[in-house]
Tab-separated table of C-alpha atoms in Angstrom:
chain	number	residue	atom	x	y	z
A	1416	UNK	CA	53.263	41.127	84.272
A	1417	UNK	CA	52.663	37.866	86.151
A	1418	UNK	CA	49.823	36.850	83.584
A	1419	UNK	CA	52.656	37.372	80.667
A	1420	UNK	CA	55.478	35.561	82.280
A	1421	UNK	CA	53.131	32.501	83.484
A	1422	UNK	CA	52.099	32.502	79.755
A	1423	UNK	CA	55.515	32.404	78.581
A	1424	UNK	CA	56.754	29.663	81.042
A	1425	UNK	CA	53.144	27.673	80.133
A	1426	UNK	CA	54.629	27.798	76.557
A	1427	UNK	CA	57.827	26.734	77.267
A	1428	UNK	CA	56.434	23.933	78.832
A	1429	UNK	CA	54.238	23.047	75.914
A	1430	UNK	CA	57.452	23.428	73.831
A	1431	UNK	CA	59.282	21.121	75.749
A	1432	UNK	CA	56.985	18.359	76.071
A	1433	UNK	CA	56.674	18.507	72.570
A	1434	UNK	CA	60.158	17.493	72.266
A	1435	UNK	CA	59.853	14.641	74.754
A	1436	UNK	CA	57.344	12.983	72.697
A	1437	UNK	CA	58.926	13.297	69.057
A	1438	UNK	CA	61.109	10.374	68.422
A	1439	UNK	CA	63.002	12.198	65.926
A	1440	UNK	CA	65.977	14.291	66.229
A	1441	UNK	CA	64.442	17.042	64.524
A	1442	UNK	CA	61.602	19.086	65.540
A	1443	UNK	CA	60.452	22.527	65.483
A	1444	UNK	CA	57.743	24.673	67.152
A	1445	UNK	CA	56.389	28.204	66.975
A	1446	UNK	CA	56.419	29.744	70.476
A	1447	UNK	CA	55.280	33.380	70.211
A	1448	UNK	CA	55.175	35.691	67.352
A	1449	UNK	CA	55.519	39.368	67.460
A	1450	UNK	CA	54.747	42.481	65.203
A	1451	UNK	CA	57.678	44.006	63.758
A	1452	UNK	CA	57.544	47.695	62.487
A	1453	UNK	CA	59.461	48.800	59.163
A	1454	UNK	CA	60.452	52.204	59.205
A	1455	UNK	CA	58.818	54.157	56.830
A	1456	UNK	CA	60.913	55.869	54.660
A	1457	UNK	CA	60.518	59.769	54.934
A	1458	UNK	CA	61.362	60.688	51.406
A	1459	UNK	CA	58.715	58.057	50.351
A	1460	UNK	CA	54.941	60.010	50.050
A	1461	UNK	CA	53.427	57.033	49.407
A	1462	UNK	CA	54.841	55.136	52.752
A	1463	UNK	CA	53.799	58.299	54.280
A	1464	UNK	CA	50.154	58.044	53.094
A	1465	UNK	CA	50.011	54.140	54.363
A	1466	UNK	CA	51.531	55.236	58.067
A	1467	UNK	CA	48.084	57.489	57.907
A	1468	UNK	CA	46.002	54.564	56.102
A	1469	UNK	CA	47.399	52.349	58.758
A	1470	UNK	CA	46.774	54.631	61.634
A	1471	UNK	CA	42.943	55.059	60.609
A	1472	UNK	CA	42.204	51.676	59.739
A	1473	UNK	CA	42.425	49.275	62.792
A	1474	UNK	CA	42.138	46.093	61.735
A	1475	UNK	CA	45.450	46.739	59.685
A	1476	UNK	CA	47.286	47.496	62.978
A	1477	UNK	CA	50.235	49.425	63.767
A	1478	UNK	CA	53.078	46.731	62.979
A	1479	UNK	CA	54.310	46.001	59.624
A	1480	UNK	CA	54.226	42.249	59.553
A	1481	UNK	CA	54.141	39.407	61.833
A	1482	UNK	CA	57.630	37.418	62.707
A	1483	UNK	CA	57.125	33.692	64.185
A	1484	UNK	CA	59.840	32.460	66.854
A	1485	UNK	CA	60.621	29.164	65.754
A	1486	UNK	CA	62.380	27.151	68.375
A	1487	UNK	CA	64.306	23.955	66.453
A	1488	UNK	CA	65.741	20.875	68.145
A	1489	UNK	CA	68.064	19.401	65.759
A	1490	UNK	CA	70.421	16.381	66.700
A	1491	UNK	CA	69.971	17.248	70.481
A	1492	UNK	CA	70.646	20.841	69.880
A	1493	UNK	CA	68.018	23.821	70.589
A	1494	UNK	CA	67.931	27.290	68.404
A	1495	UNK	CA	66.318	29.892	67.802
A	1496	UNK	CA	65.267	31.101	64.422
A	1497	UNK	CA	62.191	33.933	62.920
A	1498	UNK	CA	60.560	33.864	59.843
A	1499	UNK	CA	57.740	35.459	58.091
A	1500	UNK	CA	54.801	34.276	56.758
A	1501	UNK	CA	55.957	34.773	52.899
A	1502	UNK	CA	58.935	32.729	53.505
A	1503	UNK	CA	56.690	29.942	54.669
A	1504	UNK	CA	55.175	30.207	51.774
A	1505	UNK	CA	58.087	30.057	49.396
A	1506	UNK	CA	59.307	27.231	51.461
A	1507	UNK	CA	55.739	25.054	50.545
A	1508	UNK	CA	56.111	26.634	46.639
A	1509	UNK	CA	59.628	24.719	46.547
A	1510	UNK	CA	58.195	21.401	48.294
A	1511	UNK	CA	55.381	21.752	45.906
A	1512	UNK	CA	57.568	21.949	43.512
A	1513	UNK	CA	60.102	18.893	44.532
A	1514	UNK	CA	57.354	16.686	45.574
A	1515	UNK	CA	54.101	17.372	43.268
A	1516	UNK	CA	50.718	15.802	44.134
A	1517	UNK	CA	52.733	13.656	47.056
A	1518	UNK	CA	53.412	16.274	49.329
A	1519	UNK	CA	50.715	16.242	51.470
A	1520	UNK	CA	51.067	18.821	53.510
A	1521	UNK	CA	48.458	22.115	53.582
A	1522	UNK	CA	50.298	25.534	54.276
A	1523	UNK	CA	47.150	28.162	56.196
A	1524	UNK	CA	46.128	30.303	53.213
A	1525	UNK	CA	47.200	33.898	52.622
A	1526	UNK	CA	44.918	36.618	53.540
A	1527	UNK	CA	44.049	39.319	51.416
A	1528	UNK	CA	44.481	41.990	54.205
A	1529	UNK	CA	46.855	41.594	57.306
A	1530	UNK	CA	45.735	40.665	59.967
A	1531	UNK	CA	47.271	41.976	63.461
A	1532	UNK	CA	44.720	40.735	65.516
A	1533	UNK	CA	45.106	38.649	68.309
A	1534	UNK	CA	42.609	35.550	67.741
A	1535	UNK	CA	43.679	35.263	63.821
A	1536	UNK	CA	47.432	35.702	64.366
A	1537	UNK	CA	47.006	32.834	67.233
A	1538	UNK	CA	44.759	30.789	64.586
A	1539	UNK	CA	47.843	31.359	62.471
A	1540	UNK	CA	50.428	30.157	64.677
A	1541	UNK	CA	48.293	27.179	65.665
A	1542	UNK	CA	47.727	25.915	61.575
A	1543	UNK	CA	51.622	26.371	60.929
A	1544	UNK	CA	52.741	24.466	63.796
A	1545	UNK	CA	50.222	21.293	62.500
A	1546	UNK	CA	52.354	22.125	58.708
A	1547	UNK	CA	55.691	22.063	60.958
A	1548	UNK	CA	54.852	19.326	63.077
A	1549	UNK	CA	53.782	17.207	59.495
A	1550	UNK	CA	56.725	18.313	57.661
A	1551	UNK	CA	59.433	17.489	60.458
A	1552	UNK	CA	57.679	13.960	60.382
A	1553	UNK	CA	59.335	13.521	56.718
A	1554	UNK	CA	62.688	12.866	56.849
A	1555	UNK	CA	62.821	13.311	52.514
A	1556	UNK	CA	61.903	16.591	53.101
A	1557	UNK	CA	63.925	17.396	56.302
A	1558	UNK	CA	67.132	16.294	54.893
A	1559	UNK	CA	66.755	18.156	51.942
A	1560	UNK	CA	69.497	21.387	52.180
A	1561	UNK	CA	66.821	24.126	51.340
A	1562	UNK	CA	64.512	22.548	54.388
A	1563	UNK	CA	67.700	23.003	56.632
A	1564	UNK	CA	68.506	26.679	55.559
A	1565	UNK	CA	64.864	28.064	56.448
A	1566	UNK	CA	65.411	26.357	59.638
A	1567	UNK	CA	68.608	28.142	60.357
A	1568	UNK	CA	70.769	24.796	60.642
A	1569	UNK	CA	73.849	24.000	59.578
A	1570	UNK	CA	73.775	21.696	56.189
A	1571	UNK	CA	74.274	18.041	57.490
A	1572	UNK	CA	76.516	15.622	55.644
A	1573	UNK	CA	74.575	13.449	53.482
A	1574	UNK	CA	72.059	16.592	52.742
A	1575	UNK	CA	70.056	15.776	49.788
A	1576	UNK	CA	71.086	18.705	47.137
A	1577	UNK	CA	68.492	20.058	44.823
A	1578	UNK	CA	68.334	22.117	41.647
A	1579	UNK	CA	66.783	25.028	43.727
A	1580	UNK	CA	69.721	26.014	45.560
A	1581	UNK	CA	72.526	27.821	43.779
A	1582	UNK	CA	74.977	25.813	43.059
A	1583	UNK	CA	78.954	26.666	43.570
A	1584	UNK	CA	81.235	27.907	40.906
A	1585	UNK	CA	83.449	25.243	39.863
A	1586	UNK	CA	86.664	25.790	40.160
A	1587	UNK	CA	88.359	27.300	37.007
A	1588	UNK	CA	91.594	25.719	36.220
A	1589	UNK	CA	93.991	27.710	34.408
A	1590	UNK	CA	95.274	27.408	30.662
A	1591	UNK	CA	98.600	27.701	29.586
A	1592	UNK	CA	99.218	30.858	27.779
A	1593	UNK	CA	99.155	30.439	23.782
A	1594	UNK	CA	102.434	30.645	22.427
A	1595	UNK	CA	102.946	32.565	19.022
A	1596	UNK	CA	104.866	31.232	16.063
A	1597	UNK	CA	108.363	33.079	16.088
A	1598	UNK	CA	107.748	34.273	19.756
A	1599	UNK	CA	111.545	34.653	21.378
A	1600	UNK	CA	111.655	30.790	23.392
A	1601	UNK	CA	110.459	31.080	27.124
A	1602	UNK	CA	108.468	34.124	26.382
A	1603	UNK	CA	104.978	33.224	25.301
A	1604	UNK	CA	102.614	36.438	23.886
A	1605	UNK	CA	99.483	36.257	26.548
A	1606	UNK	CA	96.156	37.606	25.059
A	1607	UNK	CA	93.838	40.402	26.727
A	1608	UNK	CA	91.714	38.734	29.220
A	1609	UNK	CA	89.071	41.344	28.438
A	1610	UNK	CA	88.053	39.223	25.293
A	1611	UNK	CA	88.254	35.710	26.879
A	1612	UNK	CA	85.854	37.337	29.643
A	1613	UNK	CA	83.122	38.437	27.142
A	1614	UNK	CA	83.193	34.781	25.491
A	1615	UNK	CA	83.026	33.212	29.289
A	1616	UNK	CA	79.862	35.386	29.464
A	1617	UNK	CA	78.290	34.392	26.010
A	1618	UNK	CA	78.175	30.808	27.273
């Protein structure tokens, strides 16, 4: 309709005059948000019985959750990237985490019930982009590798590692085989690696 598509270009707008003002070359923005369903599984009598709870309690709504459309400038590059609300929230557990009573920054509170309507998911979207706004402001936290992963960008040189992400598999370099006392010259006796894989696990 001409309402919707005069809201999305008013947002758009919004969106990009937010990047004018921001000195720094990262920044990132919720622009919409949209209900996503998860197919309930038909063997499943309990997903069955929610589809009904669901369907008879409105406030609840049809959707399963709610997906924000984050739009990210990052070193004069624009993407696109969704995330949930739980991931938002185990983003701010691992900031809490890294950065203790410093942090400073106040993730919206859960809700005990979702909510699918209108006004609260807009009051949602409003209170994370104030915690994306604040957070993009800290370049500690921004540069950090886990910050750039739940933004969808590409790890930067310089990243700041932390004990959170996993950490690569150094690689293994290889022993010579052990040679046995009266073994024929040239032709060392190589043990099982069965065994040496069980002790690799022990450790």
């Amino acid at each position: 309709s001409a309402h919707f598509r005069a809201l999305t270009v008013a947002q758009k707008g919004h969106f990009g005059a937010a990047m004018a003002r921001t000195p720094s070359s990262f920044y990132a923005e919720i622009d919409r948000y949209e209900i996503v369903e998860e197919p309930a599984d038909p063997e499943n009598p309990l997903a069955k019985g929610m589809e009904v709870l669901k369907a008879r309690i409105p406030l609840m709504g049809q959707g399963s959750h709610a997906e924000y459309n984050i739009r990210v400038q990052n070193e004069g590059k624009y993407h696109i990237v969704r995330r949930r609300f739980a991931e938002f929230v185990t983003l701010h557990d691992f900031l809490k985490r890294q950065f203790g009573p410093v942090l400073m920054l106040e993730l919206p509170k859960k809700t005990p019930i979702r909510y699918f309507n209108q006004d609260k998911l807009e009051d949602r979207k409003n209170a994370l982009n104030v915690y994306l706004k604040d957070l993009c402001k800290r370049k500690e936290i921004v540069d950090l590798v886990e910050v750039q992963r739940f933004f969808g960008c590409q790890v930067r040189p310089g990243s700041v590692p932390t004990g959170y992400a996993p950490q690569a598999q150094a690689p293994q370099v290889q022993q010579p085989a052990p040679v046995v006392v009266g073994a024929a010259p040239g032709k060392p006796v190589v043990h099982s690696d069965s065994e040496d894989e069980l002790a690799r696990w022990d450790t």
